[in-house]
């Protein structure tokens, strides 16, 4: 297993996803001799997991069953331990395309946070790219470094514990793309510019508040960035269900056989997530 | 300070390159060919006159269609401005220059910035407008009289925006943020083996290839006589990327699944009859026919070899075909625990896919989604959303394969959650 490469069989040391049911999953560190408790019973790693194929159905001690899934950054995003508020797949997907991430890209990111976006970036730039990620909180920086090692992607990433607004990303002239998710991104714009390649590149800033966006756009224009574009992306999840619509009774009628009609349709949740943050993209021209 | 030409050589436009022309929000993909004219935004010019210049440069279109590098824009003058529009009369008489006057100016070779300055100078109400109204006026005139074109390297982002803006019908009205979702949900990455079935002019296929960076393999499943790949060319991939691209005609899918596909056979098997894939070659000269058929046979054999292990890592479907049979047919080529993504312009066919997959078993985390994209104008004291783009974006069904369970009856699957349960998605 690797976050950036598929494998077929579950191995000791893998981080896998145990699927219990819809909206019910948990990450599991696979280890010889270890056990995992679930509501369907115990899973014994040595006999139930190691050597089995990913995607297999695993029967637990109480007789219930689960599926074991290969890790992906998307599964990690919805199962990772939160140390900060994280970015979800909808925003991550937009960022990945708009920053033109692809194998070989060099990316600078701050703040690392809980590593949700970091893992997605690593997946997209592997095997030949590199991620320079900056986190000003020491424990979070250390935890991130630990996780990258555990997830076998540490060769692709460098974590720096510093303040990007004061000290920048720790590299200059190498990045194809820069991503900012910090409280005062306008203070880091000049560092973003310095970290980027002379030939140019793409930058993205994520901010929940419009005032932050305004200040960041001003800073981007001042620093000579072009093609500014601010947008937001919202996800709508459609629940597929069968609904029964009763038919009216207008009195005796031979041609009306049924009392109700079954309809396969979708409904939207009562409360839809309405805002995560604004995404501002820009292009650094050649300097 | 002169650039060291050798150092910048990879960033210079070369003859034969596939590029994207840009003016404002309008894009067009062209190939730079010697002496070949391009038409863009009602203007003819010769893109090959830009050969040797750097990618990302903006050019003026000079007489004769010759592209000349544009100098960086000067800072705008601080114009005198008014406070509001209470005294401004919109009688159509404030501009003193007539259409003829403007044509004369154009004929004299005045640059667009100069023409706009003339319009500003000859407008009796310009001075009274607020600063914001003046900016808006100049922006509007720039859009009308602009005579520039920027030449960009192609990328998935640019091409997806281009197709959505210019020819959405060719890409099943897929909005670019939907394409972004698909590429991520399908976990497209270097080194995997991905199946693609699309009728989006090759945009989806090219985007998948871009995200794979030339590593791994992509198998294009195609309907009819041959794979459509015009969109792939526009990406301008290096030659070795094409070594990772395979194709397989869907008219042989059933045979492959049944294990009866004979890739050693040189002639169309008896009774195959109407397979358009072989009909395509009926009219060739006998010799050419033999060589071509042998080439096709080899490609078919290599694609079949990649498929028959039924261990593909991802499946992306985006077409005008009914997605249900496509998905049910092609999902059989995936390993367990791998993602699949199906795009459809319409929701109902995906509801059917969802239902059929639930009956069949062998998938988890099925989700039917679409995205809303909203763009913003961000200017001091003038920040607000722009037009809301929604409705014309399409829908996505995504999920993950698992081992198909033969022993358990299909309906003993764990039930879907009732409506009240909040999805653990984008929760904030």
XYZ file of C-alpha atoms in Angstrom:
715
model
C 0.000 0.000 0.000
C 0.997 3.532 -0.621
C -0.922 6.748 -0.856
C 0.603 7.295 -4.264
C 0.611 3.769 -5.704
C -1.849 0.885 -5.678
C -1.055 -2.616 -4.477
C -3.241 -5.708 -4.509
C -2.585 -7.386 -1.172
C -2.809 -6.087 2.374
C 0.589 -6.028 4.059
C 2.012 -5.450 7.510
C 2.534 -1.707 8.005
C -0.205 -0.635 5.569
C -2.786 1.952 6.518
C -6.099 0.604 5.279
C -9.727 1.640 5.481
C -12.237 -0.632 7.148
C -15.674 -0.089 5.633
C -18.536 -0.933 7.991
C -21.419 0.642 6.130
C -22.485 3.836 4.383
C -20.862 6.834 6.084
C -19.158 4.427 8.487
C -15.464 3.835 7.904
C -12.324 3.861 9.979
C -8.594 3.921 9.254
C -6.604 0.949 10.531
C -2.857 0.511 10.846
C -2.214 -3.085 9.811
C 0.206 -4.862 12.163
C 1.169 -8.477 12.781
C -0.550 -9.737 15.916
C -2.761 -6.656 16.333
C -6.548 -6.618 16.646
C -9.193 -4.060 15.763
C -12.540 -3.842 17.565
C -15.602 -3.098 15.477
C -19.285 -3.278 16.221
C -19.377 -6.521 14.223
C -16.651 -8.110 16.286
C -12.898 -8.345 16.365
C -10.663 -8.284 13.290
C -7.402 -10.175 13.798
C -4.826 -8.573 11.535
C -2.596 -11.598 11.077
C -5.327 -13.983 9.983
C -8.009 -11.668 8.607
C -6.036 -8.943 6.882
C -2.426 -9.649 6.037
C -2.165 -11.391 2.690
C -5.814 -10.825 1.783
C -6.742 -8.893 -1.314
C -7.850 -5.285 -0.927
C -11.586 -5.035 -1.445
C -12.197 -8.384 0.260
C -15.032 -9.002 2.623
C -13.705 -9.813 6.095
C -15.856 -11.632 8.632
C -15.441 -10.444 12.203
C -15.612 -12.492 15.368
C -19.316 -11.812 16.057
C -20.202 -12.979 12.564
C -20.761 -9.591 10.983
C -18.620 -8.463 8.079
C -16.714 -5.471 6.773
C -14.797 -4.578 3.607
C -11.143 -3.566 3.642
C -10.335 -0.807 1.179
C -7.060 0.427 -0.260
C -6.195 3.895 0.974
C -6.708 6.875 -1.319
C -6.297 10.563 -0.465
C -10.092 10.916 -0.766
C -10.721 8.187 1.791
C -8.020 9.683 4.010
C -9.699 13.100 3.885
C -12.928 11.772 5.372
C -11.192 9.525 7.904
C -8.134 11.402 9.093
C -7.724 12.647 12.657
C -8.507 16.378 12.620
C -5.952 18.664 14.210
C -7.369 21.659 12.344
C -10.332 22.351 10.103
C -9.545 20.561 6.838
C -10.150 20.932 3.122
C -12.584 18.461 1.605
C -12.447 16.693 -1.715
C -14.623 19.178 -3.620
C -12.229 22.063 -2.988
C -9.191 19.796 -3.321
C -10.290 18.633 -6.767
C -10.804 22.202 -7.960
C -7.441 23.291 -6.558
C -5.662 20.350 -8.200
C -6.957 21.207 -11.637
C -6.665 24.987 -11.383
C -3.074 24.792 -10.115
C -2.335 22.393 -12.991
C -0.836 19.780 -10.671
C 0.605 16.739 -12.381
C 3.508 14.296 -12.016
C 6.782 16.170 -11.591
C 5.283 19.404 -10.282
C 6.999 21.156 -7.394
C 4.485 22.611 -4.975
C 4.734 24.855 -1.910
C 1.940 24.742 0.656
C 1.170 26.521 3.907
C -0.263 25.663 6.395
C 0.053 21.938 6.470
C -2.714 21.635 9.040
C -3.990 18.059 9.246
C -2.472 17.076 5.896
C -5.716 16.562 3.982
C -4.655 18.585 0.949
C -1.029 17.522 1.361
C -1.832 13.880 0.693
C -3.871 14.772 -2.355
C -1.046 16.916 -3.711
C 1.459 14.106 -3.162
C -0.739 11.708 -5.091
C -0.904 14.104 -8.042
C 2.787 15.005 -8.254
C 4.275 11.552 -7.627
C 6.704 10.007 -8.510
C 8.893 12.845 -9.713
C 7.553 15.985 -8.015
C 8.081 17.427 -4.558
C 5.972 19.144 -1.923
C 7.428 21.775 0.383
C 4.955 22.261 3.180
C 5.220 24.850 5.955
C 3.440 24.675 9.319
C 4.040 27.218 12.082
C 2.671 24.994 14.884
C 5.451 22.740 16.101
C 3.373 19.734 17.215
C 1.324 19.770 14.025
C 4.484 19.973 11.934
C 5.947 16.986 13.783
C 2.726 14.998 13.527
C 2.546 15.686 9.798
C 6.117 14.519 9.310
C 5.324 11.329 11.258
C 2.276 10.634 9.129
C 4.081 11.175 5.837
C 6.677 8.642 6.952
C 4.049 6.145 8.068
C 2.243 6.589 4.760
C 5.484 5.984 2.858
C 5.453 9.306 1.036
C 8.208 11.053 2.995
C 10.637 11.002 0.077
C 8.251 13.302 -1.801
C 7.746 15.919 0.901
C 9.710 18.308 3.104
C 8.014 19.734 6.204
C 9.319 22.985 7.633
C 8.271 24.355 10.992
C 8.373 28.107 10.430
C 6.136 31.096 9.778
C 5.628 31.451 6.034
C 4.742 35.142 6.354
C 8.124 35.916 7.926
C 10.446 33.234 6.597
C 8.806 32.057 3.387
C 8.763 28.460 2.173
C 12.460 27.739 2.619
C 13.069 27.422 -1.129
C 13.305 29.920 -3.961
C 12.695 29.753 -7.670
C 11.553 26.110 -7.741
C 7.789 25.950 -7.430
C 5.295 25.403 -10.235
C 2.447 26.062 -7.820
C 1.887 27.622 -4.416
C -1.087 27.096 -2.118
C -1.971 29.288 0.853
C -4.486 28.430 3.552
C -3.443 30.777 6.367
C -5.136 33.610 8.272
C -3.208 36.417 6.522
C -2.311 35.200 3.058
C -1.558 38.716 1.758
C 1.533 38.704 3.973
C 2.816 35.590 2.247
C 2.244 36.639 -1.354
C 5.739 37.992 -1.841
C 7.180 34.778 -0.421
C 4.993 32.815 -2.798
C 6.401 34.815 -5.670
C 9.962 34.201 -4.504
C 9.393 30.465 -4.166
C 8.026 30.183 -7.682
C 10.007 29.481 -10.832
C 11.209 32.392 -12.882
C 9.249 31.041 -15.836
C 6.053 31.461 -13.878
C 3.450 29.289 -12.215
C 0.099 29.206 -10.484
C -0.932 30.353 -7.049
C -4.034 29.691 -4.964
C -5.242 31.223 -1.742
C -8.089 29.781 0.290
C -9.908 32.077 2.724
C -13.254 31.814 4.497
C -13.788 35.608 4.677
C -14.273 38.015 1.810
C -12.148 40.669 3.514
C -9.214 38.288 3.444
C -9.882 37.698 -0.242
C -9.893 41.406 -1.006
C -6.592 42.009 0.746
C -5.032 38.998 -0.933
C -6.147 40.127 -4.393
C -4.624 43.546 -3.775
C -1.346 41.945 -2.745
C -1.380 39.661 -5.794
C -1.896 42.589 -8.149
C 0.854 44.569 -6.393
C 3.264 41.672 -6.823
C 2.509 41.455 -10.520
C 0.337 38.358 -10.588
C -2.126 38.107 -13.481
C -5.312 36.323 -14.468
C -6.852 36.674 -10.993
C -9.948 34.605 -10.475
C -11.946 34.136 -7.279
C -14.540 31.434 -7.055
C -16.258 29.011 -4.780
C -17.357 25.456 -5.413
C -20.211 23.789 -3.576
C -21.074 20.124 -3.634
C -24.620 18.831 -3.809
C -25.178 15.210 -2.844
C -28.316 13.644 -4.249
C -29.869 10.851 -2.180
C -31.431 8.243 -4.431
C -34.664 6.938 -3.016
C -38.027 5.526 -3.964
C -40.957 7.703 -3.054
C -44.620 6.790 -3.209
C -47.034 9.369 -4.457
C -50.682 8.664 -3.700
C -53.163 9.066 -6.527
C -56.385 11.001 -5.970
C -59.675 9.212 -5.658
C -62.099 10.981 -7.974
C -64.703 8.291 -7.556
C -65.270 4.953 -9.312
C -63.092 4.670 -12.416
C -62.235 1.418 -14.213
C -59.227 2.930 -15.917
C -57.411 3.893 -12.708
C -55.928 0.663 -11.323
C -53.491 1.881 -8.665
C -53.765 3.826 -5.461
C -50.198 5.131 -5.555
C -47.204 5.462 -7.879
C -43.657 4.503 -6.960
C -41.054 6.955 -8.207
C -37.283 6.552 -8.188
C -35.874 10.012 -7.645
C -33.328 11.961 -5.643
C -33.684 14.329 -2.741
C -31.254 16.858 -1.377
C -30.330 16.880 2.300
C -32.293 19.203 4.559
C -29.189 21.271 5.233
C -26.628 21.674 2.492
C -23.112 22.824 3.251
C -23.184 26.369 1.920
C -19.644 27.668 2.308
C -16.174 26.374 2.960
C -14.051 29.203 1.630
C -13.259 31.332 -1.380
C -10.585 30.090 -3.755
C -8.495 32.777 -5.432
C -6.259 31.716 -8.292
C -3.652 33.722 -10.178
C -0.779 33.244 -12.582
C 2.742 34.448 -11.981
C 4.122 35.683 -15.279
C 7.710 35.198 -16.319
C 10.066 37.448 -14.338
C 19.111 42.286 -19.908
C 19.085 39.702 -22.622
C 17.899 36.202 -21.791
C 20.290 33.377 -22.322
C 18.521 31.836 -25.300
C 19.593 28.248 -24.583
C 18.271 28.423 -21.030
C 14.888 29.676 -22.160
C 14.611 27.419 -25.163
C 12.065 25.026 -23.612
C 9.797 28.011 -22.974
C 9.870 29.303 -26.526
C 7.104 28.792 -29.037
C 8.141 26.389 -31.795
C 6.642 25.576 -35.167
C 4.361 22.567 -34.877
C 3.497 23.279 -31.240
C -0.063 22.991 -30.081
C -0.948 26.218 -28.286
C -3.966 28.033 -26.909
C -4.822 31.576 -27.996
C -6.368 33.780 -25.334
C -8.053 37.144 -25.184
C -9.803 37.896 -21.907
C -11.925 34.834 -21.156
C -11.982 33.549 -24.719
C -9.709 30.681 -25.676
C -8.962 28.774 -28.851
C -6.650 25.832 -29.433
C -4.575 25.876 -32.633
C -1.487 24.229 -33.999
C 1.306 26.537 -35.142
C 1.999 25.712 -38.736
C 4.132 27.673 -41.232
C 2.111 30.281 -43.140
C -1.175 28.918 -41.768
C -3.720 31.594 -40.785
C -5.798 31.387 -37.654
C -9.130 33.102 -37.087
C -9.718 34.244 -33.540
C -12.287 36.745 -32.277
C -13.137 37.991 -35.750
C -9.482 38.555 -36.659
C -7.143 36.745 -39.000
C -3.481 36.458 -38.164
C -0.451 34.227 -38.600
C 0.456 32.376 -35.399
C 3.800 31.259 -36.848
C 5.024 34.863 -36.613
C 5.217 34.241 -32.867
C 7.668 31.367 -33.207
C 10.729 32.033 -31.062
C 8.849 34.156 -28.535
C 8.162 32.989 -25.013
C 5.023 31.198 -23.946
C 2.713 33.450 -21.971
C 3.588 36.499 -24.092
C 0.916 38.893 -25.279
C 1.038 40.173 -28.846
C -0.522 43.019 -30.818
C -2.009 41.997 -34.132
C -0.254 44.226 -36.628
C -1.421 44.756 -40.225
C -0.833 41.635 -42.291
C -1.648 39.395 -39.357
C 1.823 39.620 -37.934
C 2.130 39.197 -34.196
C 4.308 41.692 -32.382
C 5.248 41.383 -28.737
C 3.382 43.920 -26.676
C 5.148 46.224 -24.245
C 3.977 45.991 -20.629
C 1.080 48.381 -20.029
C 1.746 51.866 -18.681
C 0.239 52.970 -15.399
C -3.131 54.619 -15.860
C -3.457 58.378 -15.451
C -5.355 59.582 -12.415
C -8.378 61.077 -14.135
C -10.581 63.720 -12.659
C -13.810 62.042 -11.541
C -17.286 62.860 -10.244
C -19.177 61.524 -7.242
C -22.410 60.077 -8.718
C -24.486 60.052 -11.906
C -27.338 62.357 -10.944
C -26.488 64.920 -13.652
C -25.306 62.599 -16.391
C -27.746 62.406 -19.291
C -27.727 59.202 -21.285
C -28.724 60.781 -24.611
C -26.266 58.945 -26.823
C -24.594 62.248 -27.696
C -21.702 62.337 -25.242
C -19.152 60.683 -27.588
C -17.968 63.231 -30.155
C -16.129 60.753 -32.363
C -18.274 59.048 -34.977
C -17.866 55.491 -36.259
C -16.161 56.871 -39.337
C -13.730 58.887 -37.202
C -12.806 55.730 -35.321
C -12.309 53.768 -38.534
C -9.970 56.508 -39.763
C -7.984 56.287 -36.532
C -7.762 52.515 -36.908
C -6.612 52.958 -40.492
C -3.868 55.280 -39.302
C -2.517 52.370 -37.289
C -3.350 53.690 -33.858
C -2.916 51.075 -31.152
C -5.955 50.052 -29.124
C -4.736 51.929 -26.026
C -4.456 55.084 -28.149
C -7.936 54.671 -29.618
C -9.377 54.249 -26.158
C -7.581 57.383 -24.988
C -9.126 59.244 -27.932
C -12.575 57.986 -26.958
C -12.018 59.112 -23.368
C -10.790 62.541 -24.460
C -13.760 63.007 -26.774
C -16.412 62.002 -24.268
C -18.180 64.957 -22.688
C -19.370 62.954 -19.705
C -16.222 60.998 -18.867
C -14.959 63.582 -16.382
C -18.269 63.488 -14.507
C -18.342 59.743 -14.083
C -17.275 58.243 -10.765
C -13.884 56.539 -10.700
C -15.638 53.172 -10.727
C -17.750 54.138 -13.722
C -14.624 55.341 -15.524
C -12.886 52.013 -14.880
C -15.922 50.174 -16.147
C -16.072 52.391 -19.262
C -12.429 51.789 -20.087
C -12.780 48.063 -19.446
C -15.720 47.939 -21.845
C -13.815 49.828 -24.544
C -10.789 47.595 -24.073
C -12.954 44.574 -24.654
C -14.290 46.108 -27.855
C -11.112 47.518 -29.341
C -8.582 45.146 -27.954
C -6.289 43.891 -30.613
C -4.137 41.526 -28.645
C -3.713 37.806 -28.279
C -1.840 35.863 -25.639
C -0.271 32.523 -26.508
C -0.386 29.892 -23.787
C 0.779 26.375 -23.292
C -2.199 24.032 -23.263
C -3.284 22.410 -20.023
C -6.323 20.523 -18.794
C -7.533 23.644 -16.995
C -7.325 25.876 -20.060
C -8.725 23.335 -22.504
C -11.611 22.423 -20.200
C -12.557 26.096 -19.893
C -12.168 26.538 -23.628
C -14.399 23.619 -24.562
C -17.020 24.625 -22.017
C -17.068 28.184 -23.347
C -16.838 27.442 -27.076
C -18.293 24.022 -27.786
C -20.057 22.614 -24.727
C -22.099 20.266 -26.911
C -18.914 18.455 -27.876
C -18.159 17.635 -24.267
C -21.668 16.704 -23.133
C -21.944 20.098 -21.417
C -19.399 19.135 -18.815
C -18.401 22.167 -16.789
C -14.703 22.356 -15.952
C -15.166 21.982 -12.211
C -17.046 18.722 -12.854
C -14.061 17.445 -14.827
C -11.870 18.443 -11.875
C -14.063 16.395 -9.528
C -13.922 13.374 -11.818
C -10.149 13.335 -12.070
C -9.766 13.469 -8.294
C -12.577 11.070 -7.393
C -11.149 8.508 -9.804
C -7.764 8.891 -8.066
C -5.987 9.377 -11.391
C -2.268 9.263 -10.723
C 1.008 8.165 -12.277
C 1.593 4.454 -12.603
C -1.960 3.184 -12.612
C -3.991 1.472 -15.339
C -7.055 3.518 -16.201
C -9.977 2.755 -18.503
C -11.644 5.681 -20.207
C -14.850 5.681 -22.225
C -15.695 9.143 -23.451
C -17.353 11.069 -26.226
C -15.966 14.435 -25.183
C -13.716 14.992 -28.176
C -10.772 13.571 -26.254
C -10.798 16.235 -23.524
C -11.408 13.718 -20.747
C -8.866 11.300 -22.171
C -6.247 14.035 -22.489
C -6.916 15.236 -18.954
C -6.445 11.710 -17.610
C -3.191 11.428 -19.548
C -1.966 14.750 -18.199
C -2.550 13.572 -14.639
C -0.693 10.349 -15.334
C 2.342 12.154 -16.641
C 3.306 9.444 -19.104
C 3.496 6.742 -16.420
C 1.229 3.711 -16.309
C -1.312 3.039 -19.034
C -4.585 4.434 -20.304
C -6.937 2.275 -22.318
C -9.484 4.127 -24.363
C -12.591 2.038 -24.875
C -14.253 3.357 -28.006
C -17.522 2.893 -29.878
C -17.764 2.650 -33.655
C -14.985 2.617 -36.198
C -12.137 4.318 -34.421
C -11.182 6.325 -31.336
C -11.825 10.077 -31.446
C -8.841 11.942 -30.127
C -8.775 15.459 -31.545
C -8.828 16.902 -28.041
C -5.803 14.832 -27.015
C -3.683 16.436 -29.750
C -4.453 19.867 -28.339
C -2.646 18.983 -25.113
C 0.649 18.857 -27.002
C 1.946 15.847 -25.069
C 5.491 14.650 -25.699
C 5.695 11.652 -28.025
C 6.372 9.088 -25.294
C 2.993 9.796 -23.669
C 1.364 8.129 -26.641
C 3.174 4.896 -25.821
C 1.011 4.628 -22.714
C -2.227 5.100 -24.640
C -4.063 2.017 -25.849
C -7.426 1.558 -27.466
C -10.011 -1.191 -27.484
C -13.236 -1.269 -29.490
C -16.255 -1.932 -27.312
C -17.761 -4.272 -29.899
C -15.295 -6.869 -28.614
C -16.002 -6.381 -24.902
C -18.414 -9.298 -24.645
C -15.999 -11.620 -26.403
C -13.182 -10.533 -24.125
C -15.298 -11.057 -21.016
C -16.392 -14.473 -22.255
C -12.801 -15.376 -23.042
C -13.624 -15.983 -26.680
C -11.791 -13.031 -28.244
C -9.291 -14.300 -30.784
C -6.635 -11.651 -31.277
C -4.615 -13.915 -33.574
C -7.351 -13.948 -36.170
C -6.503 -11.857 -39.237
C -9.869 -11.824 -40.990
C -13.206 -10.832 -39.577
C -14.667 -14.014 -38.034
C -17.681 -15.470 -39.782
C -20.933 -14.161 -38.445
C -19.318 -11.071 -36.900
C -20.869 -9.156 -39.772
C -21.704 -5.677 -38.738
C -18.798 -4.800 -36.459
C -17.932 -1.325 -37.742
C -14.387 -1.726 -36.515
C -13.563 -4.194 -39.257
C -15.951 -2.715 -41.830
C -13.812 0.427 -41.717
C -11.006 -1.273 -43.577
C -13.090 -2.905 -46.290
C -12.149 -0.436 -49.012
C -8.389 -0.360 -48.606
C -5.980 -1.690 -51.203
C -5.178 -5.319 -50.481
C -1.554 -4.610 -49.513
C -2.233 -1.527 -47.404
C -5.124 -3.423 -45.932
C -2.876 -6.229 -44.800
C -0.372 -3.897 -43.149
C -3.039 -1.802 -41.480
C -4.960 -4.824 -40.306
C -1.821 -6.287 -38.811
C -1.164 -3.010 -36.977
C -4.701 -2.953 -35.673
C -4.506 -6.583 -34.686
C -1.368 -5.922 -32.663
C -2.983 -2.956 -30.910
C -6.066 -5.012 -30.198
C -3.948 -7.819 -28.776
C -1.940 -5.499 -26.536
C -5.064 -3.759 -25.239
C -6.782 -7.101 -24.696
C -3.762 -8.316 -22.742
C -4.027 -5.295 -20.447
C -7.737 -5.827 -19.957
C -8.170 -9.558 -19.580
C -6.528 -9.640 -16.141
C -9.531 -7.590 -14.960
C -7.194 -5.598 -12.753
C -7.615 -2.024 -13.910
C -7.178 0.665 -11.262
C -9.771 3.175 -12.366
C -12.688 3.733 -14.700
C -13.865 7.053 -16.105
C -17.020 7.272 -18.206
C -18.245 10.507 -19.800
C -20.368 10.104 -22.893
C -23.616 10.667 -24.668
C -24.354 6.934 -24.398
C -26.677 5.665 -21.709
C -24.237 5.203 -18.836
C -25.882 2.139 -17.324
C -24.850 -0.573 -19.771
C -21.461 1.101 -20.263
C -20.785 1.049 -16.538
C -22.098 -2.462 -15.928
C -20.023 -3.744 -18.817
C -16.744 -1.996 -18.084
C -16.793 -2.235 -14.283
C -15.992 -5.913 -14.698
C -12.458 -4.961 -15.739
C -11.658 -3.289 -12.423
C -9.813 -4.795 -9.476
C -11.687 -4.736 -6.194
C -11.191 -1.621 -4.064
C -10.764 0.764 -6.985
C -12.712 3.934 -7.807
C -14.998 4.537 -10.779
C -16.608 7.758 -11.926
C -19.460 8.190 -14.389
C -20.454 11.575 -15.782
C -23.799 12.244 -17.391
C -25.402 15.419 -18.595
C -28.636 14.091 -17.109
C -29.465 12.826 -13.627
C -31.983 10.088 -14.403
C -29.634 7.665 -16.168
C -27.320 7.896 -13.165
C -30.218 7.118 -10.819
C -30.697 3.962 -12.866
C -26.971 3.142 -12.589
C -27.142 3.640 -8.834
C -30.123 1.322 -8.524
C -28.641 -1.395 -10.739
C -25.314 -1.293 -8.888
C -27.096 -1.684 -5.563
C -28.892 -4.742 -6.924
C -25.718 -6.196 -8.370
C -23.580 -5.638 -5.293
C -19.831 -5.288 -5.474
C -19.683 -1.521 -4.915
C -19.592 0.766 -1.863
C -19.659 4.507 -1.235
C -21.961 5.164 -4.176
C -22.634 8.873 -4.485
C -24.583 10.954 -6.960
C -23.332 14.517 -6.904
C -23.046 17.737 -8.798
C -21.197 20.947 -8.080
C -22.121 24.588 -8.139
C -19.505 27.045 -9.282
C -19.746 30.709 -8.475
C -17.236 33.316 -9.623
C -16.625 36.642 -7.935
C -15.509 40.097 -8.979
C -13.087 41.264 -6.291
C -12.349 44.988 -6.387
C -12.106 47.511 -3.570
C -15.681 48.406 -2.527
C -16.991 46.547 -5.564
C -16.794 42.934 -4.545
C -19.751 40.791 -5.531
C -20.559 37.483 -7.186
C -20.700 37.315 -10.955
C -23.292 35.311 -12.846
C -24.085 32.085 -11.113
C -23.243 29.070 -13.273
C -25.420 26.153 -12.454
C -27.660 23.645 -14.158
C -25.464 23.247 -17.180
C -22.734 21.277 -15.491
C -23.853 17.680 -15.461
C -23.856 15.017 -12.744
C -21.398 12.459 -11.428
C -21.895 9.006 -9.975
C -18.856 7.780 -8.088
C -18.077 4.709 -6.045
C -15.538 2.067 -5.113
C -15.517 -1.557 -6.219
C -15.320 -4.372 -3.701
C -15.213 -8.126 -4.068
C -18.483 -9.263 -5.632
C -20.227 -11.617 -3.236
C -21.696 -14.641 -5.013
C -22.980 -16.399 -1.906
C -25.118 -13.696 -0.309
C -28.432 -12.694 -1.925
C -28.217 -9.138 -3.295
C -30.902 -7.573 -1.120
C -29.241 -8.393 2.141
C -26.866 -5.467 1.489
C -26.658 -2.983 4.330
C -29.481 -0.481 3.861
C -28.865 3.111 2.864
C -28.983 5.570 5.693
C -32.358 7.255 6.240
C -32.735 10.851 5.080
C -32.200 12.472 8.462
C -28.552 11.407 8.748
C -26.187 14.209 7.751
C -23.540 13.264 5.227
C -19.985 13.555 6.515
C -18.912 15.703 3.610
C -17.715 19.306 3.479
C -18.978 19.595 7.022
C -18.424 23.013 8.483
